[in-house]
Coordinates of C-alpha atoms in Angstrom, one line a residue:
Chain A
X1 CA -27.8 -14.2 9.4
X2 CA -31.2 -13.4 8.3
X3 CA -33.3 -14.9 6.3
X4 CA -35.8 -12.7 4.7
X5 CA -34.2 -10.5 2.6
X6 CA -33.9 -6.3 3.2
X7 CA -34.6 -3.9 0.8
X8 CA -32.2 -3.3 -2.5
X9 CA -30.6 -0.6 -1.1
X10 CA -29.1 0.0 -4.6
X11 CA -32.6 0.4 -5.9
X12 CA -33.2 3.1 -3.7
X13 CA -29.7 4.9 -4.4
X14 CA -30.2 4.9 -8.2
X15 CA -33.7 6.0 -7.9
X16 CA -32.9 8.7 -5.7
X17 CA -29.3 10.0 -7.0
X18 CA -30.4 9.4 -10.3
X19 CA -26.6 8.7 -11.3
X20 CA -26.1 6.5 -14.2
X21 CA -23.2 4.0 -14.3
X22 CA -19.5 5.5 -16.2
X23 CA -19.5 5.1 -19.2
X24 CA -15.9 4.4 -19.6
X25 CA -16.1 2.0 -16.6
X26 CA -19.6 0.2 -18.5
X27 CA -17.2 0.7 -21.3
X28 CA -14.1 -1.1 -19.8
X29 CA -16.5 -4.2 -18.0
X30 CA -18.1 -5.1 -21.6
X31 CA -14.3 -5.6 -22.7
X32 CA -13.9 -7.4 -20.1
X33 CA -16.5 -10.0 -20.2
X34 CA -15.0 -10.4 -23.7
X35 CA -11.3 -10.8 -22.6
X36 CA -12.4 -13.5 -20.5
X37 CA -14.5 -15.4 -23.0
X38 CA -11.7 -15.7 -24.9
X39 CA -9.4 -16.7 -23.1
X40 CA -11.7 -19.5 -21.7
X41 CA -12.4 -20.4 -25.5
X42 CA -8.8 -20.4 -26.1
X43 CA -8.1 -23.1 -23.4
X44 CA -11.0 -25.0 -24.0
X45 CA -8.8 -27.2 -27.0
X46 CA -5.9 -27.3 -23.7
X47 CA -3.8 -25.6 -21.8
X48 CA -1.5 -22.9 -22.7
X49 CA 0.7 -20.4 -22.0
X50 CA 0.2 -17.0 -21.6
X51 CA 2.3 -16.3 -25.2
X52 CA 0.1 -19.0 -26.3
X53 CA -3.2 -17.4 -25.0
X54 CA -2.1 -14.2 -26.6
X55 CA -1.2 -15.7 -30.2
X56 CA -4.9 -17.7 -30.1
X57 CA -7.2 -14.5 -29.2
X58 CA -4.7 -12.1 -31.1
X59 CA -4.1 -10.0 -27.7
X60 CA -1.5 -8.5 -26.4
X61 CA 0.7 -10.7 -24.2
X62 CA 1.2 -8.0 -21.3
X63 CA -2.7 -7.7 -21.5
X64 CA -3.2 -11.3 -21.5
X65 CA -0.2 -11.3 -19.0
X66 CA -2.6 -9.2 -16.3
X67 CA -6.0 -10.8 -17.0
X68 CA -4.8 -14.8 -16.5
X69 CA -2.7 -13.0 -13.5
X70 CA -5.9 -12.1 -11.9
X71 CA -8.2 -14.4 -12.6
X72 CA -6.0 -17.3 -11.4
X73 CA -6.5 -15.0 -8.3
X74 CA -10.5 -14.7 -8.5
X75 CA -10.0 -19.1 -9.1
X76 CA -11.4 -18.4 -12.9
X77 CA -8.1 -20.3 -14.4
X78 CA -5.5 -22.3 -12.6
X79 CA -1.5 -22.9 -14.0
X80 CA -1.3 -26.4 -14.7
X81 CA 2.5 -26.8 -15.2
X82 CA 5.8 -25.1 -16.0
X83 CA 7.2 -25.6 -19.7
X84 CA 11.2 -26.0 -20.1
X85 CA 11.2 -21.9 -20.9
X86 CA 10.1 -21.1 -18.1
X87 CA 6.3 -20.8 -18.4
X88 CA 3.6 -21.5 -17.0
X89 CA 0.5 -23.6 -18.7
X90 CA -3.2 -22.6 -17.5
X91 CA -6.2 -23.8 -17.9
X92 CA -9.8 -22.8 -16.9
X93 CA -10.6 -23.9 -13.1
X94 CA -12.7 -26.3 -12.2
X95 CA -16.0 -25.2 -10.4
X96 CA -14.4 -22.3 -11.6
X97 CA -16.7 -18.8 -10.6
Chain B
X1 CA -3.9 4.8 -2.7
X2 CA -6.9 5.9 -0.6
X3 CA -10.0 5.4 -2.5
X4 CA -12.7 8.6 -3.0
X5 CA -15.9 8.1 -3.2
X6 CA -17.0 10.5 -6.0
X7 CA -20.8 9.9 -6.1
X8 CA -22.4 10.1 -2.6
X9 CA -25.7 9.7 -1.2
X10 CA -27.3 12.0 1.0
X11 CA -25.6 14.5 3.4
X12 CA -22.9 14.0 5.9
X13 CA -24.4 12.8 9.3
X14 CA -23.1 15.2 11.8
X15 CA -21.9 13.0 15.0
X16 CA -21.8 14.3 18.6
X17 CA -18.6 15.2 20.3
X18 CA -16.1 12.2 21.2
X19 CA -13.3 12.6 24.0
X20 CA -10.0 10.9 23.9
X21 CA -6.6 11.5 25.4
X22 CA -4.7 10.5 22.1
X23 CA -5.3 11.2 18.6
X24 CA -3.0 8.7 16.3
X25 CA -3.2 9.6 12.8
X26 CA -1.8 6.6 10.7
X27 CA -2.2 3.2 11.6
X28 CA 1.1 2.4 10.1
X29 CA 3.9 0.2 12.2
X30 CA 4.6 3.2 13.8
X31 CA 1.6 4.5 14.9
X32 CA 0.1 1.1 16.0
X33 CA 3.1 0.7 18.4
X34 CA 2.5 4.6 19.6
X35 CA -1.5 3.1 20.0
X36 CA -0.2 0.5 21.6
X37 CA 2.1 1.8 24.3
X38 CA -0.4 4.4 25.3
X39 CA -3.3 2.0 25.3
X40 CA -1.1 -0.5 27.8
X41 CA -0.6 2.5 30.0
X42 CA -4.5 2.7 30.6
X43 CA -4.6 6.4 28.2
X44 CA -7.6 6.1 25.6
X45 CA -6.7 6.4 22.1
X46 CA -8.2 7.1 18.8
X47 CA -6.4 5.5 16.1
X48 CA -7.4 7.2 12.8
X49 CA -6.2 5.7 9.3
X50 CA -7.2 7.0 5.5
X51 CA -6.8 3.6 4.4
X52 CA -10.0 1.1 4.5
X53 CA -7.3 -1.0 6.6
X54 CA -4.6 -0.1 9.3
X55 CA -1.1 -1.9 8.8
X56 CA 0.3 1.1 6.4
X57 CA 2.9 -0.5 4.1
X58 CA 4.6 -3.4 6.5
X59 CA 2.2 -5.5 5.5
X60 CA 2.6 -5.7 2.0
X61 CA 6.5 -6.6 1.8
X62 CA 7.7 -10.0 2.0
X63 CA 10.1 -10.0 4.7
X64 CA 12.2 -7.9 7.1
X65 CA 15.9 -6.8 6.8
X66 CA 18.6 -8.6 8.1
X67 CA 16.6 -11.0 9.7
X68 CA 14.7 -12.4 7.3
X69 CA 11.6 -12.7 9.5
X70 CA 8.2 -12.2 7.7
X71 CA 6.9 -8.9 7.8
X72 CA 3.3 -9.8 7.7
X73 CA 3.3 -12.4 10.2
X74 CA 5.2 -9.8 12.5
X75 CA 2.2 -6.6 11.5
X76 CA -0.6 -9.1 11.4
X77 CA -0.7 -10.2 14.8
X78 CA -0.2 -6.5 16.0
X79 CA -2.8 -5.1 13.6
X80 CA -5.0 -7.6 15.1
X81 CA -3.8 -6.7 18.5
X82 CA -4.6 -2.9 18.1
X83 CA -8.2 -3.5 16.8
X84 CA -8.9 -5.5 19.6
X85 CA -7.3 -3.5 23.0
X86 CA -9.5 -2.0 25.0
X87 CA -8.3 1.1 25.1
X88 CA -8.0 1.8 21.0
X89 CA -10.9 2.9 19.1
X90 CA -10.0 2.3 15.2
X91 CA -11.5 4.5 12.8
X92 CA -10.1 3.5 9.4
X93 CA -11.2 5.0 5.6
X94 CA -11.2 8.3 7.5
X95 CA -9.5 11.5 7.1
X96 CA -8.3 13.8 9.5
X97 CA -9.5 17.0 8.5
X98 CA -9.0 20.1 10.8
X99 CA -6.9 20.1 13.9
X100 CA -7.3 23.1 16.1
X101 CA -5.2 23.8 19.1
X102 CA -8.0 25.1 22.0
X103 CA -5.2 25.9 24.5
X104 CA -2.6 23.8 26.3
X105 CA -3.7 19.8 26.0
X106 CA -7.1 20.4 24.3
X107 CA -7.3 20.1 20.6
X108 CA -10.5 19.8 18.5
X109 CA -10.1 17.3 15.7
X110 CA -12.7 16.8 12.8
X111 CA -12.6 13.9 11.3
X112 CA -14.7 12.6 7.9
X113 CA -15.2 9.3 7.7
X114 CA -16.6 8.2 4.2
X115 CA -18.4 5.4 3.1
X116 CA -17.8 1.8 2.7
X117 CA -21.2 0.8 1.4
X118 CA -21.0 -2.2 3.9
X119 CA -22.6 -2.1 7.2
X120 CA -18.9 -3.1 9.4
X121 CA -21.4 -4.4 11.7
X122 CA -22.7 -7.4 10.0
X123 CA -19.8 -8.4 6.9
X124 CA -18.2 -11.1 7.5
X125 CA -15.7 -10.8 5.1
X126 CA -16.7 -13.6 3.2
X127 CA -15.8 -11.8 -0.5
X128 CA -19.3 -13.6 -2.1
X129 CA -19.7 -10.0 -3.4
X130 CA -15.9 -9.7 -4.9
X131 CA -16.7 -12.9 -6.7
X132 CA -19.9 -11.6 -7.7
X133 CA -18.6 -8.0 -8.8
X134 CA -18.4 -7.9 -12.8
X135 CA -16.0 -5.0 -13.0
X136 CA -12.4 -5.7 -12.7
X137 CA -9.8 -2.6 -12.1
X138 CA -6.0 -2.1 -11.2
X139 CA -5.6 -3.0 -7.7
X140 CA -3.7 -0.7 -5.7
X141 CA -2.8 -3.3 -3.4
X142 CA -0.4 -5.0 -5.4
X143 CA 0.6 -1.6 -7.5
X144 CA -1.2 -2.8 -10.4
X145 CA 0.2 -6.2 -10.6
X146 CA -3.4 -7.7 -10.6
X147 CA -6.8 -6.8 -10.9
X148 CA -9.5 -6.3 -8.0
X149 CA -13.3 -5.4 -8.1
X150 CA -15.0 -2.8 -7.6
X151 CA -16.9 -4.5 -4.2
X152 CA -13.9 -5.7 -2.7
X153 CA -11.9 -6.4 0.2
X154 CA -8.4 -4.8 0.4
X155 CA -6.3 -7.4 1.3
X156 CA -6.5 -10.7 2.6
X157 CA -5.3 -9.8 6.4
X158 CA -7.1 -6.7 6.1
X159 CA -7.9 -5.4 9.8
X160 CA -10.9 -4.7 9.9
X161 CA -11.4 -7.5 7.4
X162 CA -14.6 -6.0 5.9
X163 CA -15.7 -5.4 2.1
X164 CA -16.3 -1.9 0.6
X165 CA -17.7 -0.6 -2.9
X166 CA -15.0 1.5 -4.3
X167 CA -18.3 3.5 -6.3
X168 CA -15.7 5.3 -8.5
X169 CA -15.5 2.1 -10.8
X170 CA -19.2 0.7 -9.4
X171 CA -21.8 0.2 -12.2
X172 CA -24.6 0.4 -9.8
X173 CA -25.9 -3.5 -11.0
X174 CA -26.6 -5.1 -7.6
X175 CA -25.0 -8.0 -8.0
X176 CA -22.9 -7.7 -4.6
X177 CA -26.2 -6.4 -2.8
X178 CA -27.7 -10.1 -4.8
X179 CA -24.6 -12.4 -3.5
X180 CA -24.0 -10.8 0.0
X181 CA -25.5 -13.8 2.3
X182 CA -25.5 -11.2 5.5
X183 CA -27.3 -8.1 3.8
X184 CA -25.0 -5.9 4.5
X185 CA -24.4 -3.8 0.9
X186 CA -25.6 -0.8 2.0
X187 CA -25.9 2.3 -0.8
X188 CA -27.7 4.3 1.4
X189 CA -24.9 4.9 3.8
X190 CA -23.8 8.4 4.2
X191 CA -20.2 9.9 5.2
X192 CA -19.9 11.2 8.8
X193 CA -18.1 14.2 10.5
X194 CA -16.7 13.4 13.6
X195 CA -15.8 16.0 16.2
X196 CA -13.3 14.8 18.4
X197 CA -11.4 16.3 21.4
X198 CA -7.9 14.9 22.5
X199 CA -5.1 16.1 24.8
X200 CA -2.4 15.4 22.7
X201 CA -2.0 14.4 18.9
X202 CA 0.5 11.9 17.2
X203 CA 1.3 12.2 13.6
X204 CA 2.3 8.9 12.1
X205 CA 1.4 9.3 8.4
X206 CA 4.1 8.1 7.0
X207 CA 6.0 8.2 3.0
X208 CA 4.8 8.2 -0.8
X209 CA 6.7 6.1 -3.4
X210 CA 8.8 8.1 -5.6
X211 CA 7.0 8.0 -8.9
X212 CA 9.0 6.4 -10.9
X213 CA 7.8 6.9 -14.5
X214 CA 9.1 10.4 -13.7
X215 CA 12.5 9.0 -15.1
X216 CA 11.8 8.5 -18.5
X217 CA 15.3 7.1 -19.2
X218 CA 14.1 3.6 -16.9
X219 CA 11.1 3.1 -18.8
X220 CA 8.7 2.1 -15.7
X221 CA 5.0 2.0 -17.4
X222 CA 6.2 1.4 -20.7
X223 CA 8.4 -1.2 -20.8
X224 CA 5.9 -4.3 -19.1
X225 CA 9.5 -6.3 -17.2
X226 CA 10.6 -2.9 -15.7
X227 CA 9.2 -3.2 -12.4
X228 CA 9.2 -1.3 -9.3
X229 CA 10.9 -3.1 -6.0
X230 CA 6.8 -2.7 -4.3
X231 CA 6.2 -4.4 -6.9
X232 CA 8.5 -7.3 -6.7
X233 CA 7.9 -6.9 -2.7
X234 CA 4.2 -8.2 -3.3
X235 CA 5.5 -10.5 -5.9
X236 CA 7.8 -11.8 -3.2
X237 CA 5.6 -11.8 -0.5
X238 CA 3.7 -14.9 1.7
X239 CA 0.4 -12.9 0.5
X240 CA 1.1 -12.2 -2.9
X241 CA -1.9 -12.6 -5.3
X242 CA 0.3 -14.3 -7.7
X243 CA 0.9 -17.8 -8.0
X244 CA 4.5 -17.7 -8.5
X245 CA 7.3 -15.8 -9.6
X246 CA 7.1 -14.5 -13.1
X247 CA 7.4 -11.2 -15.2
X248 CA 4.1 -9.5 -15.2
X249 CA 5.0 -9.0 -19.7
X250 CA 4.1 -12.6 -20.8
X251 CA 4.0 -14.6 -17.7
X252 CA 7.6 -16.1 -18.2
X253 CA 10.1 -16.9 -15.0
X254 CA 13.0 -14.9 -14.7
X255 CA 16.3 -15.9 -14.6
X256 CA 18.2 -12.7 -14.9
X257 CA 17.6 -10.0 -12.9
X258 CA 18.9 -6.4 -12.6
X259 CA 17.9 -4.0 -9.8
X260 CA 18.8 -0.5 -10.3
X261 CA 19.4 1.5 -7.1
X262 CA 19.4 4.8 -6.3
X263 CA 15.7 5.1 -8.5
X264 CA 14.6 8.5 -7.6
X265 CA 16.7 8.7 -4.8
X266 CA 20.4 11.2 -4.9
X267 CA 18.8 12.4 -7.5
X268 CA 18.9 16.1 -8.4
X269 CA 17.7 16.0 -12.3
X270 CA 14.3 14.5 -10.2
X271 CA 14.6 17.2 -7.3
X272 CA 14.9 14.2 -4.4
X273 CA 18.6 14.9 -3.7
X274 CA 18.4 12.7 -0.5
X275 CA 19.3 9.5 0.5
X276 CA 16.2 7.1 1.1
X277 CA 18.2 5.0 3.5
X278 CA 16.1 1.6 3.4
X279 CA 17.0 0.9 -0.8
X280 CA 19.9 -0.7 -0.5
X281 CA 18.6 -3.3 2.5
X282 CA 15.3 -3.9 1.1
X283 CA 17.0 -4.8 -2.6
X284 CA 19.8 -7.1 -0.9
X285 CA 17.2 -8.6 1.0
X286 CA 14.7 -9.2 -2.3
X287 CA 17.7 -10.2 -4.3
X288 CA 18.6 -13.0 -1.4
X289 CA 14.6 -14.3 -1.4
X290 CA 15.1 -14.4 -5.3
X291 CA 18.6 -16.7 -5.3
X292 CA 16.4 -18.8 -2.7
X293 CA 13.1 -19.1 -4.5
X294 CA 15.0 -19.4 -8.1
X295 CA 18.2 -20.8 -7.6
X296 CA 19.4 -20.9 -11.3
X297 CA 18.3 -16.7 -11.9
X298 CA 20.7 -14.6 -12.1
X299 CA 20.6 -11.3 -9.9
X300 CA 22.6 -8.2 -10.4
X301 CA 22.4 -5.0 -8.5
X302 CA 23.8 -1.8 -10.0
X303 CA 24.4 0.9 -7.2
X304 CA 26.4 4.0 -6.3
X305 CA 27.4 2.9 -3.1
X306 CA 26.0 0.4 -0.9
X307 CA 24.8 2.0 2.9
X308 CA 25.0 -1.1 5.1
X309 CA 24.9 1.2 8.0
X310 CA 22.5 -0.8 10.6
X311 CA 22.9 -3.6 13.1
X312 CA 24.1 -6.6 10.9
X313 CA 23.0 -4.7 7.6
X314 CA 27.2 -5.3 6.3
X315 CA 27.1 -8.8 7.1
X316 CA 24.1 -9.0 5.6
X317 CA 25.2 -7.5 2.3
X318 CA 28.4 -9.9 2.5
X319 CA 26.0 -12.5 2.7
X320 CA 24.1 -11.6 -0.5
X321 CA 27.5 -11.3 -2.1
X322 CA 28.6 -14.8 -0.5
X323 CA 25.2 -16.5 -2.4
X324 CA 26.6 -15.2 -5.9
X325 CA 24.9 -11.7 -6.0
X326 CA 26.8 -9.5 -8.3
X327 CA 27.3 -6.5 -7.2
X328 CA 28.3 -3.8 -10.2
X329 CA 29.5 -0.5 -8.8
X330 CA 28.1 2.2 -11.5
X331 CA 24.5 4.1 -12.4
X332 CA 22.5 3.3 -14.7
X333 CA 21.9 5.6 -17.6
X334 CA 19.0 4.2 -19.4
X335 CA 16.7 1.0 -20.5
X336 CA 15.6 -0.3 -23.3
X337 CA 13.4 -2.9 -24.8
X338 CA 13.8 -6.0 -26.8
X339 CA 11.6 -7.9 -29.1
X340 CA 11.4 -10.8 -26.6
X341 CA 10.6 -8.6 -23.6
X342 CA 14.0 -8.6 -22.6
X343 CA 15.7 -5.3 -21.4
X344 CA 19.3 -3.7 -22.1
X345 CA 20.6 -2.0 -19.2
X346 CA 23.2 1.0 -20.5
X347 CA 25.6 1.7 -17.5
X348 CA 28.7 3.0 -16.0
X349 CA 31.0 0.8 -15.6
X350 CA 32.6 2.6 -12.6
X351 CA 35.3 -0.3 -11.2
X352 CA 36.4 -1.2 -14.7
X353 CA 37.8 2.7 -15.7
X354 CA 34.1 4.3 -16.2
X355 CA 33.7 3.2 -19.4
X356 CA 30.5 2.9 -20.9
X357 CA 28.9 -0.8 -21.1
X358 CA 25.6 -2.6 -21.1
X359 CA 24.0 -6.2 -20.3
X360 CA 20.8 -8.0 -20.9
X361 CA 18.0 -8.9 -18.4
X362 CA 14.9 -9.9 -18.3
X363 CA 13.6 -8.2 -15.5
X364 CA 14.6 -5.1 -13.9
X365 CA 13.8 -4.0 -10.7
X366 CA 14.3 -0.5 -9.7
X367 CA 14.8 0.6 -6.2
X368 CA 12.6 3.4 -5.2
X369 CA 13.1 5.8 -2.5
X370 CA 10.4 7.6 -0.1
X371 CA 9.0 10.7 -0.5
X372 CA 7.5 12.4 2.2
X373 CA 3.8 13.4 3.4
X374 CA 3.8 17.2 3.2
X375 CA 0.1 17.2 3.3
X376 CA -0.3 16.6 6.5
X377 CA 0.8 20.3 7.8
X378 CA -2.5 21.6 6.0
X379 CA -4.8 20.0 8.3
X380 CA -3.4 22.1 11.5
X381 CA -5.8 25.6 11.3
X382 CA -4.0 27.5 14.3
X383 CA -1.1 26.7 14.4
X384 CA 2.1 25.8 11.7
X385 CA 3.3 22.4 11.6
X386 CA 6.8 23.2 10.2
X387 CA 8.6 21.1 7.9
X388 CA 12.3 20.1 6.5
X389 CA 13.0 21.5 3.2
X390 CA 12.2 18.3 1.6
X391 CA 8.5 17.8 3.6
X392 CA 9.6 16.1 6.1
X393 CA 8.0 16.6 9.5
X394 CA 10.9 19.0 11.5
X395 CA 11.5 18.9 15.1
X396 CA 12.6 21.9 16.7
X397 CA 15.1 19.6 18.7
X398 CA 15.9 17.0 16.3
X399 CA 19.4 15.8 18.1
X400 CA 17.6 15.5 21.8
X401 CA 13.5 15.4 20.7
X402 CA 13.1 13.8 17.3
X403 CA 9.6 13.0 17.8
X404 CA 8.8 16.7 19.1
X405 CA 7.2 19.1 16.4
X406 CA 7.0 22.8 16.4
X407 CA 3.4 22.6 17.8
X408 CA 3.6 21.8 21.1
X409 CA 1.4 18.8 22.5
X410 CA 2.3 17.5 18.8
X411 CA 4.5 14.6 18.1
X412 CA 5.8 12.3 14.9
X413 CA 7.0 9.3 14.3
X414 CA 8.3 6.9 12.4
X415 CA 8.4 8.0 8.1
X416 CA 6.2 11.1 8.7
X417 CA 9.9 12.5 9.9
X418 CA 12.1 11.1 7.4
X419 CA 12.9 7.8 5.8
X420 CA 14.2 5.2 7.8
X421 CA 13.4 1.3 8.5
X422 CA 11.3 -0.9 10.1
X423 CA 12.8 -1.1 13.4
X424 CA 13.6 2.7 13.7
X425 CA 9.7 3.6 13.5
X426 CA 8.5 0.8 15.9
X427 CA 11.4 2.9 18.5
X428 CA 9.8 6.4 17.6
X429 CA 6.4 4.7 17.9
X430 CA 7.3 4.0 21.2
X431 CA 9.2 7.3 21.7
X432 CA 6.4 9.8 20.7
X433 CA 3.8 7.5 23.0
X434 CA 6.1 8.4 26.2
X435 CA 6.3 12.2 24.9
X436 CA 2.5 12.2 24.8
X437 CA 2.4 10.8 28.0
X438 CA 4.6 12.8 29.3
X439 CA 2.8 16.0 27.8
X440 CA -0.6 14.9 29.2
X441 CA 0.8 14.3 32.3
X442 CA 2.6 17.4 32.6
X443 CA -0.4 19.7 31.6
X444 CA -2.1 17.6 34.3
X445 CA 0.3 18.4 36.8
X446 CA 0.1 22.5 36.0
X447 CA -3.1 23.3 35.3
X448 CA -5.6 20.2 36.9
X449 CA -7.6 19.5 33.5
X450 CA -11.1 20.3 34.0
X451 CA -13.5 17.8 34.3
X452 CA -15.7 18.4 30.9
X453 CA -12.6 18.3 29.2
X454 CA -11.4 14.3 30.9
X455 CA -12.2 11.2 28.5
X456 CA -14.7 9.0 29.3
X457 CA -13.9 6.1 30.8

């Protein structure tokens, strides 16, 4: 591995393509960063469910459904423990990234 | 699922002039056993994939029908094995482009390989740039169960197990480029024609899914419980990205569930009039992992008939019937919705007098059939690849040669000829490689090859 660092490879790309980000895709990320600050918020008094996360942030539950899917994946939440219905409690990870 | 790279930098590099004896396009099941075969009999191959990883779709189900084995740690280990034999050369997140037929055993192939915007020489795999990655987007992976970034590695046994910048979704922030610890985010990469010659070419390139949504009456992308059985495959699987089994609408686990057969398959109103053969197997088999994983749920399977027609396939299904599967013999008309994310299945009711009747899940699965890979006949420039009249790859001698092609010094295998299962394409895997051995040998034996035109090595 090396140790001084190369050139920013994406500096050159951007100066010479001059090729600005999409803006649906900017578009979609800001949302993103949002979705995911609320959810943390909303599991910051405990954890919940995913019906629960949705009713807190006033999403909806398929939506929230996907996101807690796939940042339980990317170690951002973790499920805690199964409810009597069936679902699952999360909460936000610890050393979580 | 292949991912294209919209915004490009610089030209193509043009690369000199490879020799091979095999061309293997599709680095499915099939075509790694093809690979395989010919590599262990000392021919030199080029395996060439679209796909940023070989492994095609074995090694995203859960396990293998009747015998329950894993799939992935079956395709793993020989995904692994092809990568690393001597005699195979991978070239994956490439596209065969052109195939010309330059007389008998010589065929000029170009190839573009695009970019990955990671220098395969250096990533380790490591995923500090997917962590670091700030843009999140359906991964096509898991059919859209989860999300993935836009630096990302395909999948977790990916082979070659090397990160790539899908630039379609990119925001061009750096933050990969920031977290990689090796340096190797490269945006200045460029795609690359390759010109390759081979003696002999073997087409393994496999199905499509039947898209589903095309039946409105199902409900598949609107309803958020409807799944598809890919779906509950990577759901189901060793690598699944979820932490258990739930319903992708709120999260919930299931405890009555429907799968609907016959999904795009013998079905003329969708123009697939065919049978898709593996349906049947794969949903006995997902419905016997379910009654294993959640013993209290509840599974239902309504089908037309059931085709238990393989080695152990009708014990099998008596099996699934012997754990409390119910089987209800009728089609499903339609799907609806409920406030609580619950679904009405409307049916036929064929065993109790046809009559019309309907029950409540609260997920459905629907079993969808295999479509075939028509595209592949527009890459051949000289000569015509002929197909079935439903785009399957057609042998001229399809009771004696299946794996022969009207081109000769062409062969197929495994789904790139018509649907079938798991074991059936590792056999014409193995079949096509002795054709193309054969073939080689053969044009060998007339007309002595000259010596420009041998492989290296």
């Amino acid at each position: 591995m090396s140790t001084a660092r190369k050139r920013s490879t994406i500096a050159e790309f951007r100066k010479a393509t001059k090729v600005k980000p999409p803006e649906n895709v900017m578009r979609i990320m800001r949302e993103q960063a949002q979705v995911r600050g609320a959810i943390v918020k909303a599991l910051a008094s405990g954890p919940k469910t995913i019906p629960e996360i949705a009713q807190a942030t006033g999403m909806p539950v398929p939506k929230v459904a996907w996101y807690v899917l796939t940042f339980v994946k990317y170690k951002t939440l973790e499920p805690v423990e199964q409810t009597d219905e069936g679902y699952w409690r999360y909460k936000a990870a610890s050393g979580r990234r | 699922m292949s991912i294209r790279p919209k915004v490009l930098y610089g030209e193509p590099e043009e690369l000199p002039e490879e020799r091979y004896d095999v061309l293997v396009i599709g680095g499915g099941i099939a075509g790694m056993q093809a690979s395989l075969d010919l590599g262990n009999m000392g021919y030199k191959i080029l395996l060439v994939d679209k796909e940023p990883t070989i492994g095609g779709h074995m090694f995203k189900l859960s396990k293998t029908f009747p015998t329950m084995d894993c799939a992935s740690c079956i395709s793993t280990p020989r995904m692994a094995e092809v990568s690393h034999h001597p005699n195979v050369k991978l070239m994956t997140y490439s596209e065969v482009k052109e195939v010309w037929k330059d007389g008998e055993g010589n065929f000029r192939i170009r190839v573009f390989e695009k970019p990955r915007y990671v220098d395969p020489s250096t990533c380790t795999g490591c995923q500090e740039c997917e962590f670091a990655c700030p843009v999140i987007v359906s991964n096509e992976y898991d059919w859209g169960l989860s999300g993935r970034k836009a630096a990302f590695i395909p999948f977790d046994t990916a082979v070659p197990r090397i990160a790539m910048i899908d630039m379609d979704n990119c925001v061009f922030c750096g933050q990969c480029e920031r977290a990689c610890p090796a340096d190797s985010i490269d945006f200045l990469q460029r795609p690359k024609w390759h010109t390759i010659r081979v003696k002999t070419v073997i087409l393994a390139t496999g199905f499509h899914l039947f898209p589903i949504e095309k039946k409105l009456e199902y409900g598949f992308g609107k309803y958020a419980n409807v799944i598809t059985s890919m779906q509950m495959e990577r759901i189901l699987a060793p690598t699944t990205s979820w932490h258990a089994i739930v319903r992708p609408g709120d999260g919930k686990e299931p405890s009555n569930i429907a799968y609907v057969l016959c999904a795009g398959s013998r079905d003329r109103t969708l123009g697939n009039p065919y049978c898709s053969q593996v349906c049947c197997m794969y949903s006995i088999k997902q419905a016997q992992l379910i009654a294993g994983a959640l013993p209290l749920a509840d599974v239902t399977i309504y089908y037309m008939d059931i085709r238990a027609y393989g080695k152990r396939y009708e014990e099998f299904f008596q099996q699934a019937k012997d754990m409390g599967i119910r089987f209800i013999k009728g089609r499903v008309a339609k799907i609806e919705d409920m406030d609580n994310g619950d679904l009405m299945v409307y049916y036929e009711d064929i065993e109790n007098g046809g009559r019309l009747s309907k029950a409540q899940h609260d997920l459905v699965v629907l079993s969808i059939g295999l479509l075939s890979n028509p595209e592949i006949a527009g890459i051949f420039k000289n000569a015509e690849l002929k197909l079935d009249m439903m785009g399957w790859i057609a042998s001229p001698d399809e009771n004696v040669n299946p794996v022969r092609t009207s081109i000769p010094g062409i062969f197929a295998a495994g789904t790139a000829i018509g649907p079938k299962d798991i074991p059936d394409s590792v056999v014409e895997g193995s079949a096509a490689a002795m054709e193309a051995a054969a073939y080689i040998e053969k044009v060998r034996a007339v007309k002595p090859v000259p010596a420009e035109a041998r492989s290296e090595g």
